[in-house]
mmCIF file of C-alpha atoms in Angstrom:
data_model
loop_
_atom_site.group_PDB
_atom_site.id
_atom_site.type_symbol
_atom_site.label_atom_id
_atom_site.label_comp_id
_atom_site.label_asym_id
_atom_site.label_seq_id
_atom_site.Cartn_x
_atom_site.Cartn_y
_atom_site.Cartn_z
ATOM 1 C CA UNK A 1 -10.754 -12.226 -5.638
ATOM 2 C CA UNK A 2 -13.705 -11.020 -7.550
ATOM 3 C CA UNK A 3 -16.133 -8.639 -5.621
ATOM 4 C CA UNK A 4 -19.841 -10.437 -4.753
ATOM 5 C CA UNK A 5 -22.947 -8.666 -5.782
ATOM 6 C CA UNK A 6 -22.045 -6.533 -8.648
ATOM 7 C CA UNK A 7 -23.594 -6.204 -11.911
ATOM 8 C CA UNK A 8 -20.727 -5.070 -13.474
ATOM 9 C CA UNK A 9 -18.118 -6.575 -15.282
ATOM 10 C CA UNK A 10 -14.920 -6.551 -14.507
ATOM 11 C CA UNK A 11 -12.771 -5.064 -17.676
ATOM 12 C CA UNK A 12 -8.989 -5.983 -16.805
ATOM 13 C CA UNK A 13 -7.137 -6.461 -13.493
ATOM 14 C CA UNK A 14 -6.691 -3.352 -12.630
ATOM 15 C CA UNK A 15 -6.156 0.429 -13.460
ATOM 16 C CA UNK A 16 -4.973 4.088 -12.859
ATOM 17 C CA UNK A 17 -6.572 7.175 -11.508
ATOM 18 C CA UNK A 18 -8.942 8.975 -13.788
ATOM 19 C CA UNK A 19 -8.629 12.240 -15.158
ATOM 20 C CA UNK A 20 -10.616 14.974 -16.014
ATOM 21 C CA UNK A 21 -11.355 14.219 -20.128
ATOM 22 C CA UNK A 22 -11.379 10.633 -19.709
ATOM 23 C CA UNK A 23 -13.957 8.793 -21.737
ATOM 24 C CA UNK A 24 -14.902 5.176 -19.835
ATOM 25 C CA UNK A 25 -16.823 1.948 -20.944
ATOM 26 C CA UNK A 26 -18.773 -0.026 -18.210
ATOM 27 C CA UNK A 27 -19.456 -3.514 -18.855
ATOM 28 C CA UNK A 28 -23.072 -4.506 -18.243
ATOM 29 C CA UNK A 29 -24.506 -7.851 -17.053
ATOM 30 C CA UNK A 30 -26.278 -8.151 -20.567
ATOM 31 C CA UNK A 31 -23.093 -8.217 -22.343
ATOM 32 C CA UNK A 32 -22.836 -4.729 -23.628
ATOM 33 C CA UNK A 33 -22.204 -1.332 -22.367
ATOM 34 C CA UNK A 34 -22.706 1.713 -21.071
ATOM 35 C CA UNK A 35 -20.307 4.990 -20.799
ATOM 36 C CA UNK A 36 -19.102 7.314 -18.476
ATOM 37 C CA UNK A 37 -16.737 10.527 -18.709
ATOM 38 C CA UNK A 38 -14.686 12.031 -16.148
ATOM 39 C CA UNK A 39 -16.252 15.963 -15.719
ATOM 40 C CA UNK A 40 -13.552 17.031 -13.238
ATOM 41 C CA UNK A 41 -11.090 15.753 -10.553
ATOM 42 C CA UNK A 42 -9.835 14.944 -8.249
ATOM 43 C CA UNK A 43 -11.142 17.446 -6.778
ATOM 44 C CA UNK A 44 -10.781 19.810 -3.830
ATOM 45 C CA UNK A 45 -13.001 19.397 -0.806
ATOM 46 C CA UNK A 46 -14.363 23.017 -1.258
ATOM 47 C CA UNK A 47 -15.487 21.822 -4.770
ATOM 48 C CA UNK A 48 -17.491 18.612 -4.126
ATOM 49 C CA UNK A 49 -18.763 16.370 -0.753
ATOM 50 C CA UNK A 50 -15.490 14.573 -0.135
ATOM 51 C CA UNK A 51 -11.677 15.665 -1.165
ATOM 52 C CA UNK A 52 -10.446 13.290 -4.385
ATOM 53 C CA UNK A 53 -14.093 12.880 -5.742
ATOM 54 C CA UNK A 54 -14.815 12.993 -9.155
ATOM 55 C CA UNK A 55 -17.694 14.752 -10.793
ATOM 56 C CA UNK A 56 -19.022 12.181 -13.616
ATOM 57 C CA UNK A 57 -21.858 11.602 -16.591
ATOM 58 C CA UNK A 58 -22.809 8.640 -17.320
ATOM 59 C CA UNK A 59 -24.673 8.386 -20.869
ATOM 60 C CA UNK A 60 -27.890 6.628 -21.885
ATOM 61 C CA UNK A 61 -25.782 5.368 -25.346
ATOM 62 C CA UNK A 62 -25.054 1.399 -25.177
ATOM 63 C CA UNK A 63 -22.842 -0.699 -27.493
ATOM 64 C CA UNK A 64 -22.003 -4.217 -28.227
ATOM 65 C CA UNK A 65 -18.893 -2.929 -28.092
ATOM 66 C CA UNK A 66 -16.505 -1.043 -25.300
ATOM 67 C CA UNK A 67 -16.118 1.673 -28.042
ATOM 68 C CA UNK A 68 -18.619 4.768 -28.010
ATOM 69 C CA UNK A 69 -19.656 6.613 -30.390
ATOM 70 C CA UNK A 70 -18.385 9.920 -28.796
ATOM 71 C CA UNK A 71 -21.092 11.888 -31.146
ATOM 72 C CA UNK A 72 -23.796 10.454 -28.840
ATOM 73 C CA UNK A 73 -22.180 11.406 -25.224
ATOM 74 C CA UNK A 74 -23.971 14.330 -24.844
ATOM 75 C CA UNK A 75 -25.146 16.241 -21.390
ATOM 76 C CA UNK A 76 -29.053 16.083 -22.796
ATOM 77 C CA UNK A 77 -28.518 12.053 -23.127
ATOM 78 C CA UNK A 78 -27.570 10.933 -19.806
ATOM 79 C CA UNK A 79 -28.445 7.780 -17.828
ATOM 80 C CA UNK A 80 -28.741 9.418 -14.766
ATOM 81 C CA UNK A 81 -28.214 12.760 -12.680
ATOM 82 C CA UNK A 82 -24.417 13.907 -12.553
ATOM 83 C CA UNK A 83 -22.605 12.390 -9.816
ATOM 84 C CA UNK A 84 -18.957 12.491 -7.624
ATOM 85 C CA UNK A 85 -17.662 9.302 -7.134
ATOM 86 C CA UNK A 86 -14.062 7.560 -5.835
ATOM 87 C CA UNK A 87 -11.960 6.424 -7.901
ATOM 88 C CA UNK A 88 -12.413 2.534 -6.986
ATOM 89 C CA UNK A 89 -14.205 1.852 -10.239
ATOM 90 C CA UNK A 90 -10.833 2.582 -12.243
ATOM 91 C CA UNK A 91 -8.300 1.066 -10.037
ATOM 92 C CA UNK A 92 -10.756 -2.121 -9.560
ATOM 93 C CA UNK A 93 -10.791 -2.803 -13.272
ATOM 94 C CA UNK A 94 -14.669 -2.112 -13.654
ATOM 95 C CA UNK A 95 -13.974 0.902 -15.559
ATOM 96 C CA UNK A 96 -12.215 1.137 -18.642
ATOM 97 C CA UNK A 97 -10.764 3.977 -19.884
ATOM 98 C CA UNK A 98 -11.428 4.207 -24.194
ATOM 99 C CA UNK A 99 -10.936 8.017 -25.133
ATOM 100 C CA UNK A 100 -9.613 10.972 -23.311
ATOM 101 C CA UNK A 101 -10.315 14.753 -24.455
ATOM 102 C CA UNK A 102 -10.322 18.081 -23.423
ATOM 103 C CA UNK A 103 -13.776 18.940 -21.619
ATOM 104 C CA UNK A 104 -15.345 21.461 -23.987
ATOM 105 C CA UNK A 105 -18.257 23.861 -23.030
ATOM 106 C CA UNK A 106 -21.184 21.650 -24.747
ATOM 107 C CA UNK A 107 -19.626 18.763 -23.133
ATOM 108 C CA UNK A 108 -20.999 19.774 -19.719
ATOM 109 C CA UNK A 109 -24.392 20.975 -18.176
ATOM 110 C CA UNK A 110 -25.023 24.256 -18.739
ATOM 111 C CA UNK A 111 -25.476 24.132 -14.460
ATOM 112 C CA UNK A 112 -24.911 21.479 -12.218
ATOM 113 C CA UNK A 113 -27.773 20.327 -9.825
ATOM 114 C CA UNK A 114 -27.494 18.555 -6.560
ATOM 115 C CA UNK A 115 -29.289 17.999 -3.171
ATOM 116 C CA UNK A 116 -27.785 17.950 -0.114
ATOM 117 C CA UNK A 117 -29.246 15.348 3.287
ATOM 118 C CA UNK A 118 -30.766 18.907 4.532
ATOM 119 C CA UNK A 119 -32.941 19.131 1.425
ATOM 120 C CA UNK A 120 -31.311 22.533 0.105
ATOM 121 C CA UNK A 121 -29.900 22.439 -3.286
ATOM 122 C CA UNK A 122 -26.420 23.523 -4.419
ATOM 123 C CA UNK A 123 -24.040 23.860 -7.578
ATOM 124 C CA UNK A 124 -20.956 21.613 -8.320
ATOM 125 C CA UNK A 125 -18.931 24.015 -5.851
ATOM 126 C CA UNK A 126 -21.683 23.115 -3.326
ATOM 127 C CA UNK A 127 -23.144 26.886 -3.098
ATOM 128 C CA UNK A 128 -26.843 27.227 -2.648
ATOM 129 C CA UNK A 129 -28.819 27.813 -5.625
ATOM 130 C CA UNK A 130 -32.641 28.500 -5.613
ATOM 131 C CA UNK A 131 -34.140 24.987 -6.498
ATOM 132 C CA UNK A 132 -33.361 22.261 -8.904
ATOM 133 C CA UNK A 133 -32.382 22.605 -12.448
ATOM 134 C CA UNK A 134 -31.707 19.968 -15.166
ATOM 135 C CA UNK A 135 -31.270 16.234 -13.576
ATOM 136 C CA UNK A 136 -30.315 16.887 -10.078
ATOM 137 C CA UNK A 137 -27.494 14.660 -8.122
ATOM 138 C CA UNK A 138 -27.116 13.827 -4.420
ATOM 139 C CA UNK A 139 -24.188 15.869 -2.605
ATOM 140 C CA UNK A 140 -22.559 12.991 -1.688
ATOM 141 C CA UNK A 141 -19.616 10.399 -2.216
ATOM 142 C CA UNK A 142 -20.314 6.999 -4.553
ATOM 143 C CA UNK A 143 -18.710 4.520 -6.040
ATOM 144 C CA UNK A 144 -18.516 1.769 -8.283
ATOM 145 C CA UNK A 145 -20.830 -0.168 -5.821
ATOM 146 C CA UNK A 146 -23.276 2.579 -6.075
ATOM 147 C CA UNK A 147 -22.867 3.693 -9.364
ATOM 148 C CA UNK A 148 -23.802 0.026 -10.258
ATOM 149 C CA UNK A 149 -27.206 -0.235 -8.610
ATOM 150 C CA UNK A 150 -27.856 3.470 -10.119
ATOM 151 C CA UNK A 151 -27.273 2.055 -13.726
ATOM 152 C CA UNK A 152 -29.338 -1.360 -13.053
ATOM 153 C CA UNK A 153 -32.637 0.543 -11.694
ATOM 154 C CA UNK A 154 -32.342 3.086 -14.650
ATOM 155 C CA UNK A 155 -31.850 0.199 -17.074
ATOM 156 C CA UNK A 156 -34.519 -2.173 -15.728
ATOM 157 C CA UNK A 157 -31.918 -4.301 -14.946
ATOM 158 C CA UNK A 158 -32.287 -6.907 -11.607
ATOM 159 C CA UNK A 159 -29.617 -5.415 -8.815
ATOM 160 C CA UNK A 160 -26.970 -7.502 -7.569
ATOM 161 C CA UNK A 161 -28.162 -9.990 -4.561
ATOM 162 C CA UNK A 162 -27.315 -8.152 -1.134
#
């Protein structure tokens, strides 16, 4: 049974755990797409909020198409702040894996940003670091659900109905 109240697209029925590397197309309620890569996981709960999250980009660049152009994935083009999600988006079927590579350095943020619910800001290994730098996450679990509305406010798109 379909979810309610997504703007998403479902790609195919379902899917397999990400890895770190993995290149993935979201489908859009316009009819195109947006893309996402797998930074690192699962990982350990001493390296992000919640054990088996996954740290993730997802990139301004949209296609007709679920194919990228890899060229334009690029840590100074993203949609929004990094992020550690679940891995529902994948085994749902709203992700779809298109390209999987090696995580190279230019591929990531020179330093990972996030804020924590006690307004102190920390590294991708949540350590404390003096204040924000580059686009700055929440330290916190997502998911597809969330990741959704994320993408529709930063695209001007309507959300899903409640």
């Amino acid at each position: 049974m379909p979810e309610p109240n997504i703007n998403m697209r479902k790609l195919r029925k379902a899917g397999r755990k990400p890895t770190a590397g993995d290149v993935f197309a979201v489908g859009l309620p316009t009819d195109d797409f947006v893309f996402g890569r797998v930074i690192a996981g699962p990982l350990p709960l001493e390296r992000a909020p919640m054990p088996g999250a996954y740290l993730v980009y997802v990139y301004r660049h949209r296609s007709k198409t679920p194919e990228p152009d890899l060229a334009k994935l690029r840590p100074d083009d993203l949609l929004l702040a990094p992020r550690f999600i679940n891995q529902l988006g994948w085994t749902k079927g709203y992700f779809l894996p298109v390209a999987c590579g090696a995580i190279e350095e230019g591929d990531r943020l020179p330093q990972h940003c996030f804020r924590s619910w006690s307004g102190d800001f920390l590294d991708e290994n949540g350590r404390k670091v003096p204040g924000p730098s580059g686009p700055c996450g929440f330290w916190g679990l997502g998911n597809h659900r969330t990741l959704d509305n994320e993408i529709s406010e930063a695209l001007g798109i309507p959300l899903a109905p409640a």
